[in-house]
PDB file of C-alpha atoms and ligand atoms in Angstrom:
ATOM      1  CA  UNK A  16     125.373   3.786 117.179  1.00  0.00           C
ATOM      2  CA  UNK A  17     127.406   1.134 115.914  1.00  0.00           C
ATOM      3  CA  UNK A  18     129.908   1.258 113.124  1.00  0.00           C
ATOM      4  CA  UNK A  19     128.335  -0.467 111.027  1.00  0.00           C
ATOM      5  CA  UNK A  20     125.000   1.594 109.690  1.00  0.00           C
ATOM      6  CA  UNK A  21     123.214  -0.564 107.576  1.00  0.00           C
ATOM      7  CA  UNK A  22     124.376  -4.080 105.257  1.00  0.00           C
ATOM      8  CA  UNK A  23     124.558  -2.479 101.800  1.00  0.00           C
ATOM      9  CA  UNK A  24     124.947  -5.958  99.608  1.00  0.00           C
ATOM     10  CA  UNK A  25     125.436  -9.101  99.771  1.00  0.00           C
ATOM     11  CA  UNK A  26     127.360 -10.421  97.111  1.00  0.00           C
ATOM     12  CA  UNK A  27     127.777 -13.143  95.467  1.00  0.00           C
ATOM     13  CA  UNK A  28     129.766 -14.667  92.858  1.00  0.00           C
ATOM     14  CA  UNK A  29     128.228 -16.526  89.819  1.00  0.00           C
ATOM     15  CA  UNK A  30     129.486 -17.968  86.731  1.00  0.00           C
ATOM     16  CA  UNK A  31     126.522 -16.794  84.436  1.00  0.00           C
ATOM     17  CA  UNK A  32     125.739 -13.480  85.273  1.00  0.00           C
ATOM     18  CA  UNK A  33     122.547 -13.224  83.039  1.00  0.00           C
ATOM     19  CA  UNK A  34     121.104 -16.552  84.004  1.00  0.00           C
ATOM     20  CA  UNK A  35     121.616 -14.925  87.640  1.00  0.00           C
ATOM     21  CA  UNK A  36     119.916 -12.031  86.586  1.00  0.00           C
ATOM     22  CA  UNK A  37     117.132 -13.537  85.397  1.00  0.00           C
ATOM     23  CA  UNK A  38     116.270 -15.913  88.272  1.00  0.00           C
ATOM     24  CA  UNK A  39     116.342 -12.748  90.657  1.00  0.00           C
ATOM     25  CA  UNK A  40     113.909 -11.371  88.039  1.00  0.00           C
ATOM     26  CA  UNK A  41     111.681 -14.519  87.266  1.00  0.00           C
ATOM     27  CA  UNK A  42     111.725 -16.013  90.822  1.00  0.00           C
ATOM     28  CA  UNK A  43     111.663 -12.476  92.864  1.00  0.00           C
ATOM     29  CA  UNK A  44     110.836 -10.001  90.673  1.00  0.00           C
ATOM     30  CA  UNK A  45     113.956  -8.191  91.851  1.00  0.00           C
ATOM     31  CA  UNK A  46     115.124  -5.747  88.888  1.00  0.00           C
ATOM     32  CA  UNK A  47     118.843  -4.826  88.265  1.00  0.00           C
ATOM     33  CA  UNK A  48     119.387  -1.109  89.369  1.00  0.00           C
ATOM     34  CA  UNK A  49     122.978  -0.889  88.442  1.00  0.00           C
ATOM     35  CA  UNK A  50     125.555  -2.929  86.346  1.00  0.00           C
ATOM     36  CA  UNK A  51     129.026  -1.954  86.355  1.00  0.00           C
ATOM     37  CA  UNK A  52     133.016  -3.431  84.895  1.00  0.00           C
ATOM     38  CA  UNK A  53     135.178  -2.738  88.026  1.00  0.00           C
ATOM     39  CA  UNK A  54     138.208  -3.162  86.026  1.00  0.00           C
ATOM     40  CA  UNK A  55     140.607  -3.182  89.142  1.00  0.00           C
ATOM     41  CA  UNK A  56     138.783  -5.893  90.734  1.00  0.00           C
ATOM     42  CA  UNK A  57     138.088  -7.776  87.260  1.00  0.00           C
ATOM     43  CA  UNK A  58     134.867  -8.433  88.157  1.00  0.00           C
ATOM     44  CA  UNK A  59     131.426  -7.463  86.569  1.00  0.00           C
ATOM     45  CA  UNK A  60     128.316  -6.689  88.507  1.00  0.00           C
ATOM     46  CA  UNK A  61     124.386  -6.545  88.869  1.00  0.00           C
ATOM     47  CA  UNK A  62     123.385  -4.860  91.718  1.00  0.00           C
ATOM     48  CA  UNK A  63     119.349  -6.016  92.414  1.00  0.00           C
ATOM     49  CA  UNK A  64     117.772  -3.556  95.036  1.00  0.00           C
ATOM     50  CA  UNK A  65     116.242  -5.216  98.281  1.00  0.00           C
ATOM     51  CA  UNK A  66     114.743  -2.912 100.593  1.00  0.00           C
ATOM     52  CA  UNK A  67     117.814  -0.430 101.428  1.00  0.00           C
ATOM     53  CA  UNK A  68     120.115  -2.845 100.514  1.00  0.00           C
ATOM     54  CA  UNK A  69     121.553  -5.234  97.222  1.00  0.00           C
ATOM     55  CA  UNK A  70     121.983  -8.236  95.959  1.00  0.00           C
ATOM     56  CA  UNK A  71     125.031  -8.012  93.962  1.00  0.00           C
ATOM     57  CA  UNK A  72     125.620 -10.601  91.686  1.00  0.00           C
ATOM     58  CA  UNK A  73     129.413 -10.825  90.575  1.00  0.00           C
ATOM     59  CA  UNK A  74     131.208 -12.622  87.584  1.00  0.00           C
ATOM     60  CA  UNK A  75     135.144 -12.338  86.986  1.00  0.00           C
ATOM     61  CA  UNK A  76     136.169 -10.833  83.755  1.00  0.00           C
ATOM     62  CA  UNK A  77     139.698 -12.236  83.647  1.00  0.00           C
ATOM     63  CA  UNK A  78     141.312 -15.376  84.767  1.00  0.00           C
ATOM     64  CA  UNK A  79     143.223 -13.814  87.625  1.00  0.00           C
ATOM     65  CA  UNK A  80     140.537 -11.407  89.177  1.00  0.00           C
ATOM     66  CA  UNK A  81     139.516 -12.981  92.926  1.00  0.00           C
ATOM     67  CA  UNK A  82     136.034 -13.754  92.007  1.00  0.00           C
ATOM     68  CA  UNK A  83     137.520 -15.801  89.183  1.00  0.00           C
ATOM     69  CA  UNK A  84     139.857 -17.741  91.903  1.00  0.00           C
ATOM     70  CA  UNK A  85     137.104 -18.103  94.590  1.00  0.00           C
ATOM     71  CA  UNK A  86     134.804 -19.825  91.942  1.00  0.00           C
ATOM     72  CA  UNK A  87     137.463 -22.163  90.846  1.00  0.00           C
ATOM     73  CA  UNK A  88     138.313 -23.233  94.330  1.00  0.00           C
ATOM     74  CA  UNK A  89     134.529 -22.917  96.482  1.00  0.00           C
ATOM     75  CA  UNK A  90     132.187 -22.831  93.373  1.00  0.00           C
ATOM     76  CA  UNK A  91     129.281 -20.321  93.177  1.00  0.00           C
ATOM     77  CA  UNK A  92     128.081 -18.846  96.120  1.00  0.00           C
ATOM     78  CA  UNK A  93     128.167 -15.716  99.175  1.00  0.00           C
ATOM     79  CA  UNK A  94     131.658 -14.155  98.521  1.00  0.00           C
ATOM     80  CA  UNK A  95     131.164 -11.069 100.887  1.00  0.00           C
ATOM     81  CA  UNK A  96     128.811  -9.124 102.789  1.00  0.00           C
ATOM     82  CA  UNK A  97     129.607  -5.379 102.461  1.00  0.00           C
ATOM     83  CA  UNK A  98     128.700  -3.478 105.494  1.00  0.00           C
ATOM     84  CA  UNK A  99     127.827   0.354 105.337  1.00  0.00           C
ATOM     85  CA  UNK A 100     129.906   2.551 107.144  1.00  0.00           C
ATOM     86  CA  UNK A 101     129.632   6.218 107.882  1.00  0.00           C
ATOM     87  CA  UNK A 102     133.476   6.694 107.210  1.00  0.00           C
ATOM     88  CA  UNK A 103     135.552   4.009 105.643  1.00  0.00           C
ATOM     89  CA  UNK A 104     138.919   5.309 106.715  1.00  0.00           C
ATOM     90  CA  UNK A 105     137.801   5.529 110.509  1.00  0.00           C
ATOM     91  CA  UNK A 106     136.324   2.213 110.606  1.00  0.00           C
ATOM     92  CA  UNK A 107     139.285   0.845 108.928  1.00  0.00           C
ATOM     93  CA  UNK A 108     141.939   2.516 111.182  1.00  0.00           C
ATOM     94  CA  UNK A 109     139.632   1.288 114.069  1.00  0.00           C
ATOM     95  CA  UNK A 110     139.819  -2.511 113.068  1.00  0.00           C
ATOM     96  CA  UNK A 111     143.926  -2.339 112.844  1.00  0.00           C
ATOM     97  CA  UNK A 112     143.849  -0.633 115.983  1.00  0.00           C
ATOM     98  CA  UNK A 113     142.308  -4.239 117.040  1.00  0.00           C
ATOM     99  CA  UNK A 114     144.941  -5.845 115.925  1.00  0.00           C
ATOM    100  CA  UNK A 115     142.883  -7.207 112.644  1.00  0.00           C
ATOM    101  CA  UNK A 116     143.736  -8.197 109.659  1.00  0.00           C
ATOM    102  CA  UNK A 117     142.573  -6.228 106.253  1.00  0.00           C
ATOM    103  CA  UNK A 118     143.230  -7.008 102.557  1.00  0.00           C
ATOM    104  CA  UNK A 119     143.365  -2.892 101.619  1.00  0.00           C
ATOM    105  CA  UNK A 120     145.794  -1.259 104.329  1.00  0.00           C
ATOM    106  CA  UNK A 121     143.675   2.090 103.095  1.00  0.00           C
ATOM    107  CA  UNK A 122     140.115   3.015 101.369  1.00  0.00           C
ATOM    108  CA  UNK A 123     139.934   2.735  97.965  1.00  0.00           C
ATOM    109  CA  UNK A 124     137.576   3.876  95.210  1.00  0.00           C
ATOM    110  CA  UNK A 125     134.326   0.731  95.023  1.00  0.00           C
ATOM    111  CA  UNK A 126     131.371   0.527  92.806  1.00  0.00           C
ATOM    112  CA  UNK A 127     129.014   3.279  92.206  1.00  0.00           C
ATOM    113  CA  UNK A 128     131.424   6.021  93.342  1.00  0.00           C
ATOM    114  CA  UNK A 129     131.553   4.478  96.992  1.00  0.00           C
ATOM    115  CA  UNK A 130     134.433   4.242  99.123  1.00  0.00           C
ATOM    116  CA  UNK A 131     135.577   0.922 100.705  1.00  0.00           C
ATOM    117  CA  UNK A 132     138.356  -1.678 102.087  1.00  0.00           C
ATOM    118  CA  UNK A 133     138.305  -5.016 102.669  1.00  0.00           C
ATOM    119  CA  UNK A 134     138.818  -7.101 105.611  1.00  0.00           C
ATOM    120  CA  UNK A 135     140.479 -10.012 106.182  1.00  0.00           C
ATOM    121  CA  UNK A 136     138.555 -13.446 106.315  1.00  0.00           C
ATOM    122  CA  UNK A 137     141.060 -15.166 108.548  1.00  0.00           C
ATOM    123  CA  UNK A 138     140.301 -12.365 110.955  1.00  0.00           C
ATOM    124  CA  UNK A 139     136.388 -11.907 110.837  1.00  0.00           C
ATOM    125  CA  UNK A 140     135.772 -15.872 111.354  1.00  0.00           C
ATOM    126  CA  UNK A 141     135.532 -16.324 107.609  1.00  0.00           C
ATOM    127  CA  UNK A 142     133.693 -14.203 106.197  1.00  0.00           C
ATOM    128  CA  UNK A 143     135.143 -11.367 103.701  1.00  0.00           C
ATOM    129  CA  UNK A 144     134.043  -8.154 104.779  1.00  0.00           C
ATOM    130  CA  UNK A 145     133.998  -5.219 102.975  1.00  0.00           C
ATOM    131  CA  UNK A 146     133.213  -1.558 104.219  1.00  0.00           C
ATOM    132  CA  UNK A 147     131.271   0.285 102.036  1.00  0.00           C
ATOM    133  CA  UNK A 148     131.112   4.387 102.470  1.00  0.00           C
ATOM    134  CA  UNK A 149     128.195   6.396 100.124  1.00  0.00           C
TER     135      UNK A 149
HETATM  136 CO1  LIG B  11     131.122  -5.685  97.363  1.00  0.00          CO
END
């Protein structure tokens, strides 16, 4: 079994989060199961089920939130894939031990009463990964 259990979304970050919305809805037929203000994160968002996993659609809600700075400097577009995990701190403390980088030195409350920590991008050959514990 590997570490990783399942991909639990793939997210990405929009300027418009209705007009997302509603080509996930018109074009897919892919309903919104959750919506949720992280307020930490600054960020808004949509989670569309697929299968097991989401589509999470996210918009900043302040200036300075990271969604707000990766849209001003790469556009719209995939800003992470969130990987499920059957315990975040474990699979965190395992990538350190492999000499990784991570953006959250320990788990931290997510969306939807998860668990998670992010990884560095610089480290995981550019993407932003983010470990996601039910
Ligand atoms: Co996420």
């Amino acid at each position: 079994m590997t570490v990783l259990t399942e991909i639990d979304h793939v997210a990405i970050a929009v300027h418009d989060l209705e007009a997302a919305i509603a080509y996930y809805r018109d074009t897919f037929g892919c309903e919104v199961t959750h919506r949720e203000i992280v307020e930490r994160d600054g960020v808004e968002e949509a989670l569309l089920q697929v299968a097991d996993s989401y589509i999470q659609l996210l918009t900043p809600t302040r200036d300075d939130s990271p969604v707000a700075k990766a849209l001003a400097t790469r556009g719209e577009g995939l800003h992470h894939v969130g990987y499920r995990v059957e315990d975040c701190a474990a699979a965190l403390a395992r990538v350190k031990a492999e000499g990784h980088r991570v953006i959250d030195e320990e788990p931290r409350p997510g969306s939807r009463g998860t668990t998670v920590a992010f990884l560095h991008p610089k480290s995981a050959f550019g993407t932003l990964i983010e470990l996601v514990q039910e």
